[in-house]
mmCIF file with all atom_site columns, C-alpha atoms in Angstrom:
data_model
loop_
_atom_site.group_PDB
_atom_site.id
_atom_site.type_symbol
_atom_site.label_atom_id
_atom_site.label_alt_id
_atom_site.label_comp_id
_atom_site.label_asym_id
_atom_site.label_entity_id
_atom_site.label_seq_id
_atom_site.pdbx_PDB_ins_code
_atom_site.Cartn_x
_atom_site.Cartn_y
_atom_site.Cartn_z
_atom_site.occupancy
_atom_site.B_iso_or_equiv
_atom_site.pdbx_formal_charge
_atom_site.auth_seq_id
_atom_site.auth_comp_id
_atom_site.auth_asym_id
_atom_site.auth_atom_id
_atom_site.pdbx_PDB_model_num
ATOM 1   C CA . MET A 1 1   ? -5.825  -67.554 84.789  1.00 0.00 ? 1   MET A CA 1
ATOM 2   C CA . GLY A 1 2   ? -4.736  -68.966 81.436  1.00 0.00 ? 2   GLY A CA 1
ATOM 3   C CA . ASN A 1 3   ? -6.848  -68.070 78.450  1.00 0.00 ? 3   ASN A CA 1
ATOM 4   C CA . GLN A 1 4   ? -9.817  -66.589 80.207  1.00 0.00 ? 4   GLN A CA 1
ATOM 5   C CA . GLU A 1 5   ? -11.269 -63.859 78.100  1.00 0.00 ? 5   GLU A CA 1
ATOM 6   C CA . LYS A 1 6   ? -12.140 -60.687 79.821  1.00 0.00 ? 6   LYS A CA 1
ATOM 7   C CA . THR A 1 7   ? -15.705 -59.786 79.108  1.00 0.00 ? 7   THR A CA 1
ATOM 8   C CA . ARG A 1 8   ? -16.377 -56.109 79.039  1.00 0.00 ? 8   ARG A CA 1
ATOM 9   C CA . VAL A 1 9   ? -19.834 -54.935 79.792  1.00 0.00 ? 9   VAL A CA 1
ATOM 10  C CA . LYS A 1 10  ? -20.587 -51.841 77.805  1.00 0.00 ? 10  LYS A CA 1
ATOM 11  C CA . GLN A 1 11  ? -21.794 -49.171 80.185  1.00 0.00 ? 11  GLN A CA 1
ATOM 12  C CA . GLN A 1 12  ? -25.059 -47.520 79.270  1.00 0.00 ? 12  GLN A CA 1
ATOM 13  C CA . TYR A 1 13  ? -25.346 -43.742 79.808  1.00 0.00 ? 13  TYR A CA 1
ATOM 14  C CA . TYR A 1 14  ? -28.540 -41.850 80.567  1.00 0.00 ? 14  TYR A CA 1
ATOM 15  C CA . ILE A 1 15  ? -29.317 -38.143 80.698  1.00 0.00 ? 15  ILE A CA 1
ATOM 16  C CA . PRO A 1 16  ? -32.059 -37.177 83.177  1.00 0.00 ? 16  PRO A CA 1
ATOM 17  C CA . MET A 1 17  ? -34.858 -35.103 81.625  1.00 0.00 ? 17  MET A CA 1
ATOM 18  C CA . GLU A 1 18  ? -37.084 -33.257 84.093  1.00 0.00 ? 18  GLU A CA 1
ATOM 19  C CA . VAL A 1 19  ? -40.765 -34.081 83.820  1.00 0.00 ? 19  VAL A CA 1
ATOM 20  C CA . LYS A 1 20  ? -43.135 -31.427 85.069  1.00 0.00 ? 20  LYS A CA 1
ATOM 21  C CA . GLU A 1 21  ? -46.554 -30.155 84.158  1.00 0.00 ? 21  GLU A CA 1
ATOM 22  C CA . GLY A 1 22  ? -46.543 -29.133 80.522  1.00 0.00 ? 22  GLY A CA 1
ATOM 23  C CA . THR A 1 23  ? -43.502 -31.233 79.524  1.00 0.00 ? 23  THR A CA 1
ATOM 24  C CA . ILE A 1 24  ? -44.057 -32.699 76.075  1.00 0.00 ? 24  ILE A CA 1
ATOM 25  C CA . ILE A 1 25  ? -42.999 -36.330 75.897  1.00 0.00 ? 25  ILE A CA 1
ATOM 26  C CA . THR A 1 26  ? -42.783 -38.211 72.609  1.00 0.00 ? 26  THR A CA 1
ATOM 27  C CA . LYS A 1 27  ? -44.521 -41.574 72.149  1.00 0.00 ? 27  LYS A CA 1
ATOM 28  C CA . GLU A 1 28  ? -41.151 -43.261 72.381  1.00 0.00 ? 28  GLU A CA 1
ATOM 29  C CA . TYR A 1 29  ? -40.815 -42.225 76.068  1.00 0.00 ? 29  TYR A CA 1
ATOM 30  C CA . GLU A 1 30  ? -44.486 -42.255 77.202  1.00 0.00 ? 30  GLU A CA 1
ATOM 31  C CA . ASP A 1 31  ? -44.151 -45.547 79.056  1.00 0.00 ? 31  ASP A CA 1
ATOM 32  C CA . THR A 1 32  ? -40.699 -44.814 80.462  1.00 0.00 ? 32  THR A CA 1
ATOM 33  C CA . PRO A 1 33  ? -40.795 -44.968 84.271  1.00 0.00 ? 33  PRO A CA 1
ATOM 34  C CA . ARG A 1 34  ? -40.402 -41.686 86.154  1.00 0.00 ? 34  ARG A CA 1
ATOM 35  C CA . THR A 1 35  ? -37.628 -41.617 88.740  1.00 0.00 ? 35  THR A CA 1
ATOM 36  C CA . TRP A 1 36  ? -36.218 -39.079 91.154  1.00 0.00 ? 36  TRP A CA 1
ATOM 37  C CA . SER A 1 37  ? -32.918 -37.656 89.957  1.00 0.00 ? 37  SER A CA 1
ATOM 38  C CA . LYS A 1 38  ? -30.672 -34.848 91.045  1.00 0.00 ? 38  LYS A CA 1
ATOM 39  C CA . ILE A 1 39  ? -30.273 -32.061 88.490  1.00 0.00 ? 39  ILE A CA 1
ATOM 40  C CA . GLY A 1 40  ? -27.966 -29.401 89.851  1.00 0.00 ? 40  GLY A CA 1
ATOM 41  C CA . ASN A 1 41  ? -28.871 -29.078 93.535  1.00 0.00 ? 41  ASN A CA 1
ATOM 42  C CA . ARG A 1 42  ? -32.513 -30.088 93.084  1.00 0.00 ? 42  ARG A CA 1
ATOM 43  C CA . LYS A 1 43  ? -34.200 -33.466 93.258  1.00 0.00 ? 43  LYS A CA 1
ATOM 44  C CA . VAL A 1 44  ? -36.775 -33.673 90.470  1.00 0.00 ? 44  VAL A CA 1
ATOM 45  C CA . ARG A 1 45  ? -38.978 -36.230 88.713  1.00 0.00 ? 45  ARG A CA 1
ATOM 46  C CA . THR A 1 46  ? -37.240 -37.348 85.527  1.00 0.00 ? 46  THR A CA 1
ATOM 47  C CA . ILE A 1 47  ? -37.194 -39.855 82.754  1.00 0.00 ? 47  ILE A CA 1
ATOM 48  C CA . LEU A 1 48  ? -33.817 -41.246 81.783  1.00 0.00 ? 48  LEU A CA 1
ATOM 49  C CA . VAL A 1 49  ? -32.964 -40.733 78.110  1.00 0.00 ? 49  VAL A CA 1
ATOM 50  C CA . PRO A 1 50  ? -30.303 -43.065 76.671  1.00 0.00 ? 50  PRO A CA 1
ATOM 51  C CA . ALA A 1 51  ? -27.198 -41.239 75.423  1.00 0.00 ? 51  ALA A CA 1
ATOM 52  C CA . THR A 1 52  ? -23.703 -41.900 74.186  1.00 0.00 ? 52  THR A CA 1
ATOM 53  C CA . GLU A 1 53  ? -20.756 -41.431 76.519  1.00 0.00 ? 53  GLU A CA 1
ATOM 54  C CA . GLU A 1 54  ? -19.788 -38.191 74.745  1.00 0.00 ? 54  GLU A CA 1
ATOM 55  C CA . GLN A 1 55  ? -23.315 -36.757 75.030  1.00 0.00 ? 55  GLN A CA 1
ATOM 56  C CA . TYR A 1 56  ? -23.505 -37.724 78.687  1.00 0.00 ? 56  TYR A CA 1
ATOM 57  C CA . LYS A 1 57  ? -20.167 -36.128 79.565  1.00 0.00 ? 57  LYS A CA 1
ATOM 58  C CA . ALA A 1 58  ? -20.964 -32.952 77.604  1.00 0.00 ? 58  ALA A CA 1
ATOM 59  C CA . TYR A 1 59  ? -24.299 -32.626 79.406  1.00 0.00 ? 59  TYR A CA 1
ATOM 60  C CA . MET A 1 60  ? -23.004 -33.415 82.895  1.00 0.00 ? 60  MET A CA 1
ATOM 61  C CA . GLN A 1 61  ? -19.728 -31.434 82.829  1.00 0.00 ? 61  GLN A CA 1
ATOM 62  C CA . SER A 1 62  ? -21.304 -28.139 83.887  1.00 0.00 ? 62  SER A CA 1
ATOM 63  C CA . GLU A 1 63  ? -23.306 -29.936 86.600  1.00 0.00 ? 63  GLU A CA 1
ATOM 64  C CA . TRP A 1 64  ? -20.169 -31.564 87.982  1.00 0.00 ? 64  TRP A CA 1
ATOM 65  C CA . LYS A 1 65  ? -18.308 -28.253 88.030  1.00 0.00 ? 65  LYS A CA 1
ATOM 66  C CA . GLU A 1 66  ? -21.163 -26.535 89.876  1.00 0.00 ? 66  GLU A CA 1
ATOM 67  C CA . ASP A 1 67  ? -21.384 -29.380 92.414  1.00 0.00 ? 67  ASP A CA 1
ATOM 68  C CA . LYS A 1 68  ? -17.614 -29.169 93.019  1.00 0.00 ? 68  LYS A CA 1
ATOM 69  C CA . ARG A 1 69  ? -17.844 -25.379 93.475  1.00 0.00 ? 69  ARG A CA 1
ATOM 70  C CA . GLN A 1 70  ? -20.675 -25.823 96.007  1.00 0.00 ? 70  GLN A CA 1
ATOM 71  C CA . GLN A 1 71  ? -18.628 -28.459 97.881  1.00 0.00 ? 71  GLN A CA 1
ATOM 72  C CA . ARG A 1 72  ? -15.615 -26.115 98.069  1.00 0.00 ? 72  ARG A CA 1
ATOM 73  C CA . LEU A 1 73  ? -17.801 -23.290 99.386  1.00 0.00 ? 73  LEU A CA 1
ATOM 74  C CA . ALA A 1 74  ? -19.340 -25.594 102.004 1.00 0.00 ? 74  ALA A CA 1
ATOM 75  C CA . ASP A 1 75  ? -15.867 -26.765 103.098 1.00 0.00 ? 75  ASP A CA 1
ATOM 76  C CA . LYS A 1 76  ? -14.687 -23.155 103.369 1.00 0.00 ? 76  LYS A CA 1
ATOM 77  C CA . ARG A 1 77  ? -17.740 -22.227 105.467 1.00 0.00 ? 77  ARG A CA 1
ATOM 78  C CA . LYS A 1 78  ? -17.118 -25.162 107.816 1.00 0.00 ? 78  LYS A CA 1
ATOM 79  C CA . LYS A 1 79  ? -13.457 -24.177 108.268 1.00 0.00 ? 79  LYS A CA 1
ATOM 80  C CA . ARG A 1 80  ? -14.443 -20.560 108.861 1.00 0.00 ? 80  ARG A CA 1
ATOM 81  C CA . GLU A 1 81  ? -17.066 -21.550 111.454 1.00 0.00 ? 81  GLU A CA 1
ATOM 82  C CA . LYS A 1 82  ? -14.534 -23.794 113.209 1.00 0.00 ? 82  LYS A CA 1
ATOM 83  C CA . ALA A 1 83  ? -12.013 -20.923 113.281 1.00 0.00 ? 83  ALA A CA 1
ATOM 84  C CA . GLN A 1 84  ? -14.667 -18.627 114.763 1.00 0.00 ? 84  GLN A CA 1
ATOM 85  C CA . VAL A 1 85  ? -15.518 -21.165 117.468 1.00 0.00 ? 85  VAL A CA 1
ATOM 86  C CA . GLU A 1 86  ? -11.818 -21.435 118.313 1.00 0.00 ? 86  GLU A CA 1
ATOM 87  C CA . HIS A 1 87  ? -11.569 -17.600 118.335 1.00 0.00 ? 87  HIS A CA 1
ATOM 88  C CA . ARG A 1 88  ? -8.819  -17.422 115.749 1.00 0.00 ? 88  ARG A CA 1
ATOM 89  C CA . ASP A 1 89  ? -8.543  -15.475 112.521 1.00 0.00 ? 89  ASP A CA 1
ATOM 90  C CA . ASP A 1 90  ? -7.618  -17.684 109.583 1.00 0.00 ? 90  ASP A CA 1
ATOM 91  C CA . PHE A 1 91  ? -7.168  -15.452 106.533 1.00 0.00 ? 91  PHE A CA 1
ATOM 92  C CA . SER A 1 92  ? -6.603  -18.420 104.232 1.00 0.00 ? 92  SER A CA 1
ATOM 93  C CA . ILE A 1 93  ? -10.294 -19.377 104.445 1.00 0.00 ? 93  ILE A CA 1
ATOM 94  C CA . LYS A 1 94  ? -11.800 -15.973 103.814 1.00 0.00 ? 94  LYS A CA 1
ATOM 95  C CA . GLY A 1 95  ? -13.408 -15.685 100.424 1.00 0.00 ? 95  GLY A CA 1
ATOM 96  C CA . TRP A 1 96  ? -15.888 -13.578 98.484  1.00 0.00 ? 96  TRP A CA 1
ATOM 97  C CA . ASP A 1 97  ? -18.743 -14.977 100.586 1.00 0.00 ? 97  ASP A CA 1
ATOM 98  C CA . THR A 1 98  ? -17.103 -14.053 103.908 1.00 0.00 ? 98  THR A CA 1
ATOM 99  C CA . PRO A 1 99  ? -19.285 -11.545 105.775 1.00 0.00 ? 99  PRO A CA 1
ATOM 100 C CA . VAL A 1 100 ? -17.372 -8.473  106.879 1.00 0.00 ? 100 VAL A CA 1
ATOM 101 C CA . SER A 1 101 ? -18.280 -5.262  108.646 1.00 0.00 ? 101 SER A CA 1
ATOM 102 C CA . PHE A 1 102 ? -17.920 -1.740  107.260 1.00 0.00 ? 102 PHE A CA 1
ATOM 103 C CA . GLU A 1 103 ? -15.059 -1.126  109.688 1.00 0.00 ? 103 GLU A CA 1
ATOM 104 C CA . GLN A 1 104 ? -13.189 -4.199  108.415 1.00 0.00 ? 104 GLN A CA 1
ATOM 105 C CA . LEU A 1 105 ? -13.565 -2.981  104.839 1.00 0.00 ? 105 LEU A CA 1
ATOM 106 C CA . CYS A 1 106 ? -12.179 0.436   105.814 1.00 0.00 ? 106 CYS A CA 1
ATOM 107 C CA . GLU A 1 107 ? -9.270  -1.194  107.651 1.00 0.00 ? 107 GLU A CA 1
ATOM 108 C CA . THR A 1 108 ? -8.349  -3.235  104.597 1.00 0.00 ? 108 THR A CA 1
ATOM 109 C CA . GLU A 1 109 ? -8.487  -0.094  102.446 1.00 0.00 ? 109 GLU A CA 1
ATOM 110 C CA . TYR A 1 110 ? -11.165 -1.233  100.032 1.00 0.00 ? 110 TYR A CA 1
ATOM 111 C CA . GLY A 1 111 ? -11.833 2.406   99.243  1.00 0.00 ? 111 GLY A CA 1
ATOM 112 C CA . PHE A 1 112 ? -14.963 2.940   101.273 1.00 0.00 ? 112 PHE A CA 1
ATOM 113 C CA . PRO A 1 113 ? -15.224 6.448   102.739 1.00 0.00 ? 113 PRO A CA 1
ATOM 114 C CA . ARG A 1 114 ? -15.479 6.665   106.511 1.00 0.00 ? 114 ARG A CA 1
ATOM 115 C CA . GLU A 1 115 ? -18.890 7.513   107.973 1.00 0.00 ? 115 GLU A CA 1
ATOM 116 C CA . ASN A 1 116 ? -17.833 10.962  109.169 1.00 0.00 ? 116 ASN A CA 1
ATOM 117 C CA . ARG A 1 117 ? -16.273 11.922  105.820 1.00 0.00 ? 117 ARG A CA 1
ATOM 118 C CA . GLN A 1 118 ? -18.362 13.997  103.402 1.00 0.00 ? 118 GLN A CA 1
ATOM 119 C CA . ASP A 1 119 ? -17.764 14.031  99.661  1.00 0.00 ? 119 ASP A CA 1
ATOM 120 C CA . SER A 1 120 ? -16.805 17.370  98.189  1.00 0.00 ? 120 SER A CA 1
ATOM 121 C CA . PRO A 1 121 ? -19.066 18.910  95.518  1.00 0.00 ? 121 PRO A CA 1
ATOM 122 C CA . GLU A 1 122 ? -16.448 17.992  92.869  1.00 0.00 ? 122 GLU A CA 1
ATOM 123 C CA . GLU A 1 123 ? -16.437 14.338  93.985  1.00 0.00 ? 123 GLU A CA 1
ATOM 124 C CA . ILE A 1 124 ? -20.231 14.245  93.925  1.00 0.00 ? 124 ILE A CA 1
ATOM 125 C CA . LEU A 1 125 ? -20.266 15.711  90.420  1.00 0.00 ? 125 LEU A CA 1
ATOM 126 C CA . GLU A 1 126 ? -17.643 13.196  89.225  1.00 0.00 ? 126 GLU A CA 1
ATOM 127 C CA . LYS A 1 127 ? -19.704 10.298  90.604  1.00 0.00 ? 127 LYS A CA 1
ATOM 128 C CA . GLU A 1 128 ? -22.871 11.600  88.942  1.00 0.00 ? 128 GLU A CA 1
ATOM 129 C CA . GLU A 1 129 ? -21.043 11.936  85.612  1.00 0.00 ? 129 GLU A CA 1
ATOM 130 C CA . LEU A 1 130 ? -19.674 8.399   85.976  1.00 0.00 ? 130 LEU A CA 1
ATOM 131 C CA . LEU A 1 131 ? -23.153 7.016   86.712  1.00 0.00 ? 131 LEU A CA 1
ATOM 132 C CA . GLU A 1 132 ? -24.614 8.840   83.711  1.00 0.00 ? 132 GLU A CA 1
ATOM 133 C CA . ALA A 1 133 ? -21.854 7.487   81.447  1.00 0.00 ? 133 ALA A CA 1
ATOM 134 C CA . LEU A 1 134 ? -22.445 3.989   82.832  1.00 0.00 ? 134 LEU A CA 1
ATOM 135 C CA . ARG A 1 135 ? -26.187 4.265   82.140  1.00 0.00 ? 135 ARG A CA 1
ATOM 136 C CA . ARG A 1 136 ? -25.449 5.332   78.541  1.00 0.00 ? 136 ARG A CA 1
ATOM 137 C CA . GLU A 1 137 ? -23.109 2.369   78.015  1.00 0.00 ? 137 GLU A CA 1
ATOM 138 C CA . LEU A 1 138 ? -25.598 -0.087  79.529  1.00 0.00 ? 138 LEU A CA 1
ATOM 139 C CA . ALA A 1 139 ? -28.340 1.283   77.255  1.00 0.00 ? 139 ALA A CA 1
ATOM 140 C CA . LYS A 1 140 ? -26.182 0.464   74.210  1.00 0.00 ? 140 LYS A CA 1
ATOM 141 C CA . MET A 1 141 ? -25.701 -3.193  75.235  1.00 0.00 ? 141 MET A CA 1
ATOM 142 C CA . GLU A 1 142 ? -27.450 -6.177  73.714  1.00 0.00 ? 142 GLU A CA 1
ATOM 143 C CA . GLU A 1 143 ? -30.194 -7.839  75.771  1.00 0.00 ? 143 GLU A CA 1
ATOM 144 C CA . LEU A 1 144 ? -28.093 -11.005 76.164  1.00 0.00 ? 144 LEU A CA 1
ATOM 145 C CA . ASP A 1 145 ? -25.111 -9.045  77.520  1.00 0.00 ? 145 ASP A CA 1
ATOM 146 C CA . LEU A 1 146 ? -27.335 -7.232  80.022  1.00 0.00 ? 146 LEU A CA 1
ATOM 147 C CA . THR A 1 147 ? -28.829 -10.518 81.206  1.00 0.00 ? 147 THR A CA 1
ATOM 148 C CA . ILE A 1 148 ? -25.370 -12.067 81.680  1.00 0.00 ? 148 ILE A CA 1
ATOM 149 C CA . LEU A 1 149 ? -24.133 -8.969  83.535  1.00 0.00 ? 149 LEU A CA 1
ATOM 150 C CA . GLN A 1 150 ? -27.172 -8.800  85.833  1.00 0.00 ? 150 GLN A CA 1
ATOM 151 C CA . MET A 1 151 ? -27.013 -12.497 86.713  1.00 0.00 ? 151 MET A CA 1
ATOM 152 C CA . ALA A 1 152 ? -23.240 -12.320 87.340  1.00 0.00 ? 152 ALA A CA 1
ATOM 153 C CA . ILE A 1 153 ? -23.725 -9.333  89.660  1.00 0.00 ? 153 ILE A CA 1
ATOM 154 C CA . GLN A 1 154 ? -26.335 -11.323 91.585  1.00 0.00 ? 154 GLN A CA 1
ATOM 155 C CA . GLY A 1 155 ? -23.757 -14.071 92.151  1.00 0.00 ? 155 GLY A CA 1
ATOM 156 C CA . VAL A 1 156 ? -25.222 -16.653 89.764  1.00 0.00 ? 156 VAL A CA 1
ATOM 157 C CA . SER A 1 157 ? -22.598 -19.125 88.556  1.00 0.00 ? 157 SER A CA 1
ATOM 158 C CA . GLU A 1 158 ? -21.440 -19.079 84.950  1.00 0.00 ? 158 GLU A CA 1
ATOM 159 C CA . ALA A 1 159 ? -22.809 -22.601 84.426  1.00 0.00 ? 159 ALA A CA 1
ATOM 160 C CA . ALA A 1 160 ? -26.266 -21.530 85.638  1.00 0.00 ? 160 ALA A CA 1
ATOM 161 C CA . ILE A 1 161 ? -26.143 -18.382 83.499  1.00 0.00 ? 161 ILE A CA 1
ATOM 162 C CA . GLY A 1 162 ? -25.211 -20.537 80.507  1.00 0.00 ? 162 GLY A CA 1
ATOM 163 C CA . ARG A 1 163 ? -28.205 -22.817 81.058  1.00 0.00 ? 163 ARG A CA 1
ATOM 164 C CA . GLU A 1 164 ? -30.477 -19.767 81.322  1.00 0.00 ? 164 GLU A CA 1
ATOM 165 C CA . VAL A 1 165 ? -29.248 -17.970 78.187  1.00 0.00 ? 165 VAL A CA 1
ATOM 166 C CA . GLY A 1 166 ? -28.335 -20.981 76.055  1.00 0.00 ? 166 GLY A CA 1
ATOM 167 C CA . LEU A 1 167 ? -24.531 -20.684 76.077  1.00 0.00 ? 167 LEU A CA 1
ATOM 168 C CA . SER A 1 168 ? -21.759 -22.875 77.405  1.00 0.00 ? 168 SER A CA 1
ATOM 169 C CA . GLN A 1 169 ? -20.000 -21.890 80.630  1.00 0.00 ? 169 GLN A CA 1
ATOM 170 C CA . LYS A 1 170 ? -16.905 -20.962 78.629  1.00 0.00 ? 170 LYS A CA 1
ATOM 171 C CA . GLY A 1 171 ? -19.039 -18.856 76.278  1.00 0.00 ? 171 GLY A CA 1
ATOM 172 C CA . VAL A 1 172 ? -20.548 -17.008 79.245  1.00 0.00 ? 172 VAL A CA 1
ATOM 173 C CA . ASN A 1 173 ? -17.085 -16.473 80.740  1.00 0.00 ? 173 ASN A CA 1
ATOM 174 C CA . LYS A 1 174 ? -15.677 -15.030 77.511  1.00 0.00 ? 174 LYS A CA 1
ATOM 175 C CA . ARG A 1 175 ? -18.698 -12.805 76.958  1.00 0.00 ? 175 ARG A CA 1
ATOM 176 C CA . LYS A 1 176 ? -18.668 -11.547 80.570  1.00 0.00 ? 176 LYS A CA 1
ATOM 177 C CA . HIS A 1 177 ? -14.979 -10.633 80.379  1.00 0.00 ? 177 HIS A CA 1
ATOM 178 C CA . ARG A 1 178 ? -15.511 -8.899  77.032  1.00 0.00 ? 178 ARG A CA 1
ATOM 179 C CA . ILE A 1 179 ? -18.405 -6.868  78.503  1.00 0.00 ? 179 ILE A CA 1
ATOM 180 C CA . LEU A 1 180 ? -16.374 -5.808  81.547  1.00 0.00 ? 180 LEU A CA 1
ATOM 181 C CA . LYS A 1 181 ? -13.339 -4.911  79.428  1.00 0.00 ? 181 LYS A CA 1
ATOM 182 C CA . GLN A 1 182 ? -15.542 -2.848  77.132  1.00 0.00 ? 182 GLN A CA 1
ATOM 183 C CA . LEU A 1 183 ? -17.097 -1.007  80.095  1.00 0.00 ? 183 LEU A CA 1
ATOM 184 C CA . ARG A 1 184 ? -13.654 -0.336  81.593  1.00 0.00 ? 184 ARG A CA 1
ATOM 185 C CA . ASN A 1 185 ? -12.416 1.103   78.300  1.00 0.00 ? 185 ASN A CA 1
ATOM 186 C CA . GLN A 1 186 ? -15.503 3.272   77.808  1.00 0.00 ? 186 GLN A CA 1
ATOM 187 C CA . LEU A 1 187 ? -15.419 4.624   81.370  1.00 0.00 ? 187 LEU A CA 1
ATOM 188 C CA . GLU A 1 188 ? -11.637 5.096   81.555  1.00 0.00 ? 188 GLU A CA 1
ATOM 189 C CA . ASP A 1 189 ? -11.938 8.902   81.440  1.00 0.00 ? 189 ASP A CA 1
ATOM 190 C CA . TYR A 1 190 ? -14.012 8.904   84.628  1.00 0.00 ? 190 TYR A CA 1
ATOM 191 C CA . ARG A 1 191 ? -11.443 7.226   86.891  1.00 0.00 ? 191 ARG A CA 1
#
């Protein structure tokens, strides 16, 4: 192999930009061919915009994380379905998306009252006061914080929330934890 020089081909990176009705495309990219690309979990018509390696990795990192999360959830579902077919209970594969019955929640002491139990007038009053305090605290929040909180409650991933509100996933995570900590502190008297 003597003095053979290794030739390195510089890899070119492209970021897919979705093209849909109303997308404004500069003259520079008018003649660029449209291709089908996967953005998130959707296949869409795109043009490929040249980018540096750093730009490409920064853009794709949240997409890769979301894809990995979806793969883990799919694997967990498959294992859970296999365990159900084999009529065995495998607690290691139960997660937040595992469907459970009301009875199972009561058995695991998640704090749900039994169907035949009635709340006392004092408990009802305490709950109403807590809800009123929660409404007051939510009314004080910024619009961005409310949006993040609502989307998180609906099960939207932090990466998707970040794309929606214009923050990074880490920024959404920090803000969400700050919001929840603030609510816990404000509602501490009602516990």
